[in-house]
């Protein structure tokens, strides 16, 4: 398909190949006018296809994958041509040029559909350090920044805005036009596995970061320069019973004994006010929740009409796109494992009934699903009105038109290679990492604070790449030969691997293994010891703290960036975006919905030292 010039010399894409510029192809008309024109032309099959949004994978060297992938279920041409789908969540990206090539290839494939509806490519976060195919990807060719809690630790919305602007440019360079983020849930339950990508537990700061993030990715309003944001997980996913995650049956309940539901709602209210292109509800089902004195049904938020229609659409006045979280309808078998459909509270419904219930609740797109045939049958059987399909298809198309995808969905492979992960943006990300390092203890050793370290310091290290250590200080082979030791450890968790994705989610106790505490204590007896804890969620550091000469915590920081902070080459400025509880007993006694409320925390919210 080539751009064509209309008789009045307006260049347009003849998407339906009829040789004339129809209103939906006219770049001079508003997104609303073009949407109405196109909607009136679409078949039922095309409209139904708009309501599904599933995983897709890139073939070797940017080719179109025409077989099921590691996660994706079907050949690419099947979902685009046979199922009329055009929203896809891309998984692994290893090379920017190949990703751009692949975008262009699937956009050319989409041109073969009756009305040439372009593909919208979405992604989970991919600029940080967390590798979890159910939540986010490590940076790969993209610039690498602190994860969400690390950005929050800087207490500077301008840094969040700068990150979002640079990430937007990298996304657009490879054709990604929808971000399945920001994740603005309040991190109120210390055990919850999903908090690394949040902005922490200070509601006022989370609201400020939400606004800055949307401004960086979308601009003042979504347009052809934007990446559309899907703000999640409405109405706040942090209040998980016992901190268990709602991806899994044992984590389906969200509870509000602290009466803090309105706190969790505030970032989403800000997102609505700032024009987020879409909102994603979480899997969890509210238990014992009342809003304005009315009991809320104990059904998952994606199925919950009181939440999606009553609260989000009517009370908050939101008329944008609602995309469910992934796989609410069908179980997801992967290899020899399975992840049950997250139909919490309505498990007894079959797949057809679940589709009906989700649409009735007020959602527009089925995340992670491709069962277009079931929805077509429901309309043909008179169970779902075609006017209800139109209502959601209209919202979906409006976002596509506002993003300018109908006018130009293609990208430049060479530009992608030059923009993604360029030196300037990588440097900005590395500096943000170093600045986000949060110093919690800095003892006086031989009459002076241990930090910042001198370049000549002899350092024994564990958990740090030897090359990075040698670039910053003088390596020592043993603690006895060293002036001090630095050990990097991960926050503790209880490994699980029964259900698909479970191994990626760090859940359970926050207590350090006793053997690790003992071994670190032995090192501390031989030389002053600095421990850095990579916190994807809080840790109980009480048994360790007295033995340490120095303690830092990080939320997505490379070895080089940590050492830049410890040597003072870049001043660490982090402040805790969550509190570090004193004990598991304190965690169990606190309300899961009330942020930063454990009794007598070891380090309160906002803790952090200057060096």
Phi, psi and omega in degrees: 000134180241155173296144183237154178253125178286165181305329179270022172069021174271125178280135180211165174263120180279080191290331179258003172066028182263004174081006177221162181270103175282160183306322182290344177266357186273108184293349181278340183278161180287160177302322180294316180295318181292322179298312182297321179295313182294319181302323181290342183265341191283145171285166176301320180299319179292321180292318178296320179302328179295339188269008181238142189216104188231180182283143175223156181229153181271136176282174181304132177057031176083017177279164177280126183280114183253038173207161177302144181259198179295324180241318183294147191263339192221157171303148184300317183295332179294313183288327182278312186271316185276324182258357177059031178272150181209027171229121186221136177267109184280139177264230194303133173236118184254343184210131185293316181297318179295323179295319178295319179299318180294317176305312182296325180292318181284335174291324175293324175298318180295333178296342181278353179282161189305325182241011174060033181295123182289159179276138169259120178262129178243168178208148164287169180306140179215030178244006184248214187244348185277122176254106181208106186298348175266357186215320184193171180231148171293165198294324184059233181285349182278162175296151185247129184234168172301149172294177188309312179298328178291319174299319180296327181298338180282345177052041184217100179303333179296325177292319177299318180295318179296316177303311184298321180294316180290321177296321176303314182297321180290319176301309184299327182298329180256003176098003177283122184239005177220128178259123175278056182188164018279156174261104189253021174298142173284132180277076188264340180251112188302336183274349187298135187284342190262012191277347181299328181271000177275178175257018171098204192245000179267106189301317181299318179291320179299320177298315180296318179293323179301313179298314182297320181297313179296321178297320181291319182277318187259338190079195181298317174216151180300130178210195186292349177262001189267159156250124183288134182261138173252096183285132186219161000245106185299141356265033182118118189257005187284342189272053184280133177301123181058017179073006181284144187272143186284000168300335191242150185305323182287351181247024189284344189264130169250133188230154188225055180293340179273358179066030188255022182305318182296328176298315180296332183283334189303315179299327180287325174299318177297320180295319177297315180297329182262017167074034176307136184293330183206163177225140178243121172282158181273175178287327193303155175248132180287138178239123178073021182269136169237142174236123183053038177080001182257125177297139180262133181303142179275072177226146181311146187302327178291344179255001196258103183295325178298327182277310186282316180271307184295310184275305187286309185283310188276309184286317181270352175073027183272127178237019178275192185283134173246119180248125178290157170294170194285136168063058172276342191259311186241146172300151181243097175276132178225115185061230180261014179246169178217151169237113183299148174305139182273066179260055189293128181088345179229032183304332185286345180286146174275177187300317179299315181294327178293318177301314180299315183297320180294315178296319179296328178293332178123003178283157182251324183234143177266106181287134175074011182242153175221025183275059181299327182298322180296318181290323176301317179296322180296323178288314181296330179276359179079011180281321177244129180287141177298331178297329177290323175297317179302319183302314180282321179301324178299315180295322180295312182296323182301319178295316180300316180294318180298327179282353180077015184293328180292336182269328178195097178267002187268157179230166182262119183299319181292319178296321178300315180296327181281327186273314187290122177067028179292164190300319183296316182289322176299319179296318178298319178294319180294321178294320177296322176302308183298317180294333182282350178303131185248113182271122182249340176213135180213087186285157172277124179234124182054042172086002182216151176302142182296322179254143002282153180281150172275153180297333181276359182298137176271118191236126168270135185223148169228143179079013179233135178300130182305323181295319178295319179299315183293333178289339188250323185216187177263115182293146174237144186282332182222160176301324182295331181273356191259154169285332178195169177237147173235125178234126175261129177230161175267155173299142182288158175199171178256110183299137176221145182203042178270307180268152175304138182081343187300325183294339181277341188261118182273108187231178175086204187300149177261007185278139175291144175300137184299328178295322178294317178301317180297313184295319177295323176299323178296318177297318183295337177284342184262333181197154177304133187244129170252127174249133170250128180251119176281108188263104166273351170196166184300162177227152175272104185258006184305315182293345187258333197300321185292332182281345189271142170273334179211147178220127170234155171232147183225158184226057184100077185217128178287165176300316180298318181292322177299314181292327175299323179286317183292330178271356179079005178298323169235125187288123176290135185232008188294146172231140186303123175276350174223162176271158174254109184294159181280329184203163174293329176300319178297322178296314182296332181276351185266159179278128183299336184266348185265113185293141172050058185229020177286146182293133173048061181298151176296317175225112181291163171310133179092356180295147177165138184255152170268146176234000000 
